[in-house]
XYZ file of C-alpha atoms in Angstrom:
347
model
C -64.303 -186.043 -51.532
C -66.728 -188.629 -50.392
C -64.760 -188.852 -46.802
C -65.051 -185.117 -46.358
C -68.983 -185.222 -46.796
C -69.017 -188.238 -44.393
C -67.006 -186.412 -41.651
C -69.142 -183.152 -42.187
C -71.998 -185.348 -41.604
C -71.251 -187.013 -38.658
C -70.108 -183.923 -37.317
C -73.015 -182.188 -38.007
C -75.162 -185.137 -36.253
C -73.098 -185.239 -33.385
C -73.121 -181.376 -32.582
C -76.975 -181.231 -30.668
C -75.506 -184.404 -28.641
C -71.938 -182.584 -28.079
C -73.824 -179.347 -27.153
C -75.836 -181.575 -24.759
C -72.835 -183.410 -23.048
C -70.734 -179.710 -22.728
C -74.342 -178.134 -21.394
C -74.684 -181.103 -18.855
C -70.753 -181.007 -18.037
C -71.179 -177.698 -16.837
C -73.885 -178.514 -13.864
C -73.321 -179.640 -10.312
C -73.707 -183.644 -9.973
C -76.229 -182.462 -7.131
C -77.897 -179.526 -9.128
C -81.640 -179.453 -8.014
C -84.705 -179.185 -10.465
C -85.841 -176.072 -8.457
C -84.822 -173.979 -5.986
C -86.536 -171.723 -4.005
C -84.937 -168.471 -3.087
C -84.420 -167.955 0.586
C -84.032 -164.651 2.716
C -80.058 -164.228 2.478
C -79.110 -166.094 -0.802
C -77.002 -164.295 -3.208
C -76.617 -164.704 -7.002
C -72.858 -166.694 -6.269
C -74.294 -168.737 -3.716
C -77.493 -170.001 -5.619
C -75.063 -170.546 -8.874
C -72.990 -172.521 -6.653
C -75.745 -174.823 -5.985
C -76.354 -175.498 -9.964
C -72.946 -174.954 -11.722
C -69.526 -176.306 -11.105
C -68.281 -172.915 -12.383
C -70.452 -170.133 -10.435
C -68.688 -167.577 -13.175
C -71.236 -169.344 -16.078
C -74.343 -168.107 -14.621
C -74.745 -165.641 -17.573
C -74.903 -168.726 -20.118
C -77.530 -170.748 -17.922
C -79.803 -167.799 -17.684
C -78.973 -166.613 -21.159
C -78.000 -163.118 -20.228
C -76.742 -160.865 -22.668
C -74.230 -158.090 -22.588
C -76.922 -155.610 -21.298
C -78.447 -157.711 -19.186
C -75.396 -158.404 -16.622
C -74.996 -155.215 -15.434
C -79.076 -155.487 -14.703
C -79.834 -158.900 -14.400
C -83.882 -160.194 -13.879
C -84.291 -159.159 -10.197
C -84.564 -162.536 -7.865
C -86.198 -162.392 -4.456
C -86.825 -164.421 -1.666
C -89.792 -166.528 -2.535
C -88.953 -166.993 -6.149
C -88.996 -170.347 -7.678
C -85.857 -171.258 -9.699
C -86.409 -174.211 -11.970
C -83.415 -176.070 -14.335
C -84.971 -176.803 -17.411
C -82.518 -179.969 -18.537
C -84.801 -180.245 -22.106
C -82.914 -177.442 -23.510
C -79.259 -177.161 -24.756
C -77.438 -176.248 -23.216
C -79.758 -176.518 -19.581
C -81.311 -173.249 -18.798
C -82.740 -171.541 -15.121
C -85.829 -169.832 -15.502
C -88.073 -168.362 -12.802
C -91.607 -170.120 -11.872
C -94.409 -168.581 -9.889
C -93.255 -167.066 -6.143
C -93.691 -168.850 -3.061
C -95.086 -166.996 -0.039
C -92.262 -167.364 2.436
C -94.347 -166.027 5.394
C -97.416 -163.371 5.639
C -95.718 -160.474 6.068
C -96.272 -156.914 4.919
C -93.811 -155.883 2.381
C -92.162 -152.544 3.921
C -89.226 -151.643 1.450
C -89.310 -151.144 -2.182
C -89.225 -154.445 -4.361
C -86.065 -153.431 -5.720
C -84.207 -153.141 -1.990
C -85.267 -156.606 -1.154
C -84.215 -158.426 -4.402
C -80.782 -160.607 -3.711
C -77.457 -159.229 -4.002
C -74.899 -160.997 -6.132
C -72.131 -161.523 -3.474
C -72.273 -161.148 0.358
C -73.946 -157.646 0.994
C -72.627 -157.411 4.844
C -68.909 -157.854 3.319
C -69.127 -155.200 0.604
C -71.697 -152.644 0.788
C -69.916 -150.534 3.035
C -67.163 -150.303 0.098
C -69.892 -149.421 -2.668
C -70.169 -145.904 -1.757
C -66.835 -145.364 -0.472
C -63.998 -143.655 -2.898
C -61.340 -146.518 -1.624
C -58.740 -145.352 -4.534
C -57.615 -141.141 -4.397
C -54.969 -139.461 -5.680
C -51.958 -138.274 -3.760
C -53.019 -135.400 -1.124
C -56.632 -136.277 -2.661
C -58.166 -135.645 0.854
C -56.312 -132.197 1.256
C -59.037 -129.853 0.727
C -61.858 -132.117 2.129
C -63.718 -131.132 5.204
C -61.565 -132.054 8.625
C -61.951 -132.845 12.115
C -60.420 -130.405 14.430
C -61.302 -130.895 17.409
C -63.070 -133.908 20.057
C -65.233 -133.382 22.923
C -63.039 -132.904 26.016
C -60.018 -133.151 23.855
C -60.170 -136.831 23.604
C -56.874 -138.216 21.194
C -59.436 -140.952 20.085
C -63.014 -141.503 19.313
C -65.488 -144.422 19.190
C -69.250 -144.601 17.921
C -71.156 -142.266 20.234
C -68.343 -139.578 20.519
C -68.407 -136.239 19.652
C -66.257 -134.155 16.857
C -65.887 -131.074 15.603
C -65.431 -130.369 11.972
C -64.155 -127.449 9.638
C -65.122 -127.355 5.967
C -68.852 -128.626 6.334
C -70.109 -125.204 6.465
C -73.929 -125.011 5.650
C -73.821 -128.136 3.150
C -76.879 -129.880 4.072
C -75.245 -132.895 4.273
C -76.365 -135.108 7.353
C -74.083 -138.201 7.064
C -70.641 -138.123 6.832
C -68.026 -140.692 5.969
C -64.494 -140.330 7.884
C -61.268 -140.907 5.916
C -57.341 -141.200 6.330
C -55.123 -141.262 3.330
C -53.774 -144.862 3.746
C -50.981 -146.632 1.644
C -49.962 -146.347 -1.587
C -51.026 -148.794 -4.405
C -47.963 -149.945 -6.432
C -48.409 -151.591 -9.353
C -46.355 -154.784 -9.130
C -45.518 -155.494 -12.539
C -43.607 -152.049 -12.988
C -43.598 -150.048 -9.492
C -45.664 -147.117 -10.497
C -48.191 -145.587 -8.031
C -51.503 -146.066 -9.158
C -53.506 -144.175 -6.509
C -53.317 -144.092 -2.682
C -55.850 -146.167 -0.738
C -58.767 -144.086 1.307
C -58.606 -145.782 4.818
C -62.287 -146.138 5.826
C -62.523 -145.162 9.595
C -66.794 -144.372 10.304
C -69.335 -142.013 9.710
C -70.555 -138.891 11.497
C -74.049 -137.150 11.477
C -74.056 -133.514 11.983
C -75.573 -132.377 15.282
C -74.911 -128.824 14.725
C -74.225 -126.887 11.707
C -71.414 -123.975 11.968
C -67.580 -123.524 11.638
C -66.797 -125.690 13.132
C -69.383 -127.958 12.827
C -70.694 -130.636 15.611
C -70.684 -134.174 14.694
C -71.395 -137.427 16.645
C -69.491 -140.406 15.703
C -72.195 -143.183 14.397
C -69.997 -146.132 13.564
C -66.184 -146.625 13.940
C -64.505 -149.214 12.361
C -61.108 -147.857 13.158
C -60.241 -145.156 16.128
C -61.013 -141.527 14.966
C -58.842 -138.511 15.598
C -57.891 -135.167 14.943
C -57.025 -134.487 11.552
C -59.271 -137.145 9.591
C -61.151 -136.012 6.669
C -65.031 -135.957 5.881
C -66.718 -136.597 2.508
C -70.358 -137.012 2.023
C -71.611 -140.342 2.516
C -73.884 -140.568 -0.634
C -76.428 -142.832 -1.734
C -75.563 -146.733 -1.146
C -74.129 -148.357 -3.929
C -75.494 -151.563 -5.593
C -74.380 -155.320 -5.863
C -76.564 -157.015 -8.515
C -73.983 -157.699 -11.548
C -74.212 -161.068 -12.624
C -71.297 -163.156 -12.038
C -69.433 -162.999 -15.727
C -65.948 -163.736 -17.240
C -64.184 -160.594 -18.710
C -65.010 -160.073 -22.009
C -61.569 -160.864 -23.698
C -58.844 -162.530 -21.891
C -57.500 -160.677 -19.156
C -54.496 -160.966 -16.731
C -53.192 -159.126 -13.757
C -51.859 -159.359 -10.140
C -52.829 -158.415 -6.585
C -51.447 -155.571 -5.383
C -52.655 -155.801 -1.687
C -55.068 -156.709 0.836
C -57.465 -153.849 1.657
C -55.799 -151.957 4.828
C -53.226 -154.799 5.011
C -49.708 -154.602 4.930
C -47.451 -155.277 1.676
C -46.682 -158.956 3.647
C -50.467 -159.579 4.730
C -52.130 -162.743 3.709
C -55.482 -163.141 3.327
C -58.369 -166.038 2.457
C -61.787 -166.437 1.656
C -64.144 -163.251 2.379
C -60.842 -160.931 2.288
C -60.748 -157.460 -0.070
C -57.990 -157.284 -2.637
C -56.892 -154.613 -4.555
C -55.903 -155.626 -8.347
C -53.598 -153.402 -11.027
C -55.983 -153.675 -13.576
C -59.234 -151.352 -14.075
C -61.384 -149.631 -16.512
C -58.794 -148.807 -18.911
C -57.846 -152.556 -19.109
C -61.696 -153.730 -19.525
C -62.451 -154.907 -16.105
C -66.348 -154.719 -15.307
C -68.132 -154.636 -11.804
C -69.198 -158.678 -11.813
C -66.451 -159.889 -13.519
C -65.141 -163.363 -11.859
C -61.437 -163.518 -12.108
C -58.961 -167.026 -11.315
C -56.282 -166.554 -8.722
C -53.166 -168.318 -9.302
C -49.660 -168.840 -7.895
C -46.957 -168.341 -10.069
C -44.844 -171.358 -10.721
C -41.090 -171.214 -9.170
C -38.228 -172.003 -11.127
C -36.053 -174.937 -10.142
C -32.845 -176.045 -11.456
C -32.825 -179.037 -13.501
C -32.484 -182.416 -11.171
C -30.571 -184.018 -13.877
C -28.044 -181.554 -14.831
C -24.423 -182.425 -13.619
C -23.349 -178.780 -12.890
C -23.934 -177.024 -9.783
C -27.857 -175.853 -9.037
C -26.599 -172.081 -9.628
C -25.338 -172.973 -13.083
C -27.518 -175.930 -13.644
C -30.981 -174.970 -16.596
C -33.567 -174.164 -14.915
C -37.320 -175.520 -15.470
C -40.293 -173.159 -14.585
C -43.083 -175.093 -12.885
C -46.528 -174.594 -14.160
C -48.409 -171.831 -12.171
C -51.239 -173.052 -9.976
C -54.882 -171.877 -9.841
C -56.152 -171.866 -6.382
C -59.024 -169.673 -5.989
C -61.474 -167.241 -7.730
C -62.286 -163.251 -6.815
C -65.313 -161.521 -7.997
C -64.870 -157.976 -8.998
C -67.261 -155.062 -6.742
C -65.755 -152.217 -7.701
C -63.687 -150.757 -10.590
C -61.371 -147.453 -11.160
C -59.433 -146.187 -13.606
C -56.738 -148.606 -13.240
C -57.134 -150.333 -10.044
C -60.091 -152.638 -8.805
C -61.434 -154.389 -5.622
C -62.521 -158.032 -5.441
C -63.867 -160.312 -2.774
C -62.067 -163.684 -2.414
C -64.734 -166.447 -3.141
C -62.833 -169.433 -3.086
C -59.413 -170.050 -1.476
C -57.675 -173.417 -1.216
C -54.339 -171.618 0.242
C -53.612 -168.007 1.819
C -53.778 -165.080 -0.843
C -50.955 -162.901 -0.949
C -50.165 -159.444 -2.882
C -48.455 -160.434 -6.056
C -50.347 -163.382 -7.232
C -51.822 -163.614 -10.416
C -55.557 -163.095 -11.309
C -56.816 -163.719 -14.746
C -59.763 -164.818 -16.924
C -61.189 -168.053 -15.781
């Protein structure tokens, strides 16, 4: 009994020290005491300045579940302070520093820094990306081009049926892309909608006249249109899934089944809303370990007992768009090429 009490008292006396040690272990060795937010910063980039694991952002900011999807907005000029006196350490906002004498021309909310690089993913936040098979069949379509050109780029003129008197000024242009096949079971989870560009209505009617505003790929007769809609948001705090999650990479966006990617590549994952995936989830990327014949076996390699090598973690992905059974993520870190079939799981 005395030993149990002694052990309990020892554990109780050590718990603050252990909590402090664990909190200190999550910090970068070079973590600054304060940092002034700059234009172009992201939550992820700032997290890497303070944390060894950027996905632990919610812990050091003390965010609850509701605050993860709507974290405190951070703006250029804000001062982030690392309070090392708390256990574990905590980040807070101090007074704002005026970076330059200028008038704000946009709403403050629009100036808040995003979670991850906006220029990479913002075009994908308002696009459908995943559609059912033949899901674009009834969408307005391009039926002709100026001077009967085969392909159009930015500045070109197209004619479309189905727009009518909708009043929508800006449209996105799509083409049905590759099927998204679950690497675990072979089931088709949906079809990728390949984003081609945007077009603005210059004259209504049937057909309506449109001018191509942007073109990621060549635009042709038969391509489909959807209203552009409002831009999406990208301010979810980086955080791990609420419960353990494991899935696999289906493919690189618009890539072939054999395509490989790296940092800043966009990948589709065979897990979605129904599996508990949320925007802002951070997932580790692993390469499955191979099986090799036991080198000490006296049998031939094809008959020798096999040894399963461990999976190797090599990267990190940030989920920015979630559908029912598919999600899209941006590769934030990668020490080797990212391939379809690779494993993603809770970090």
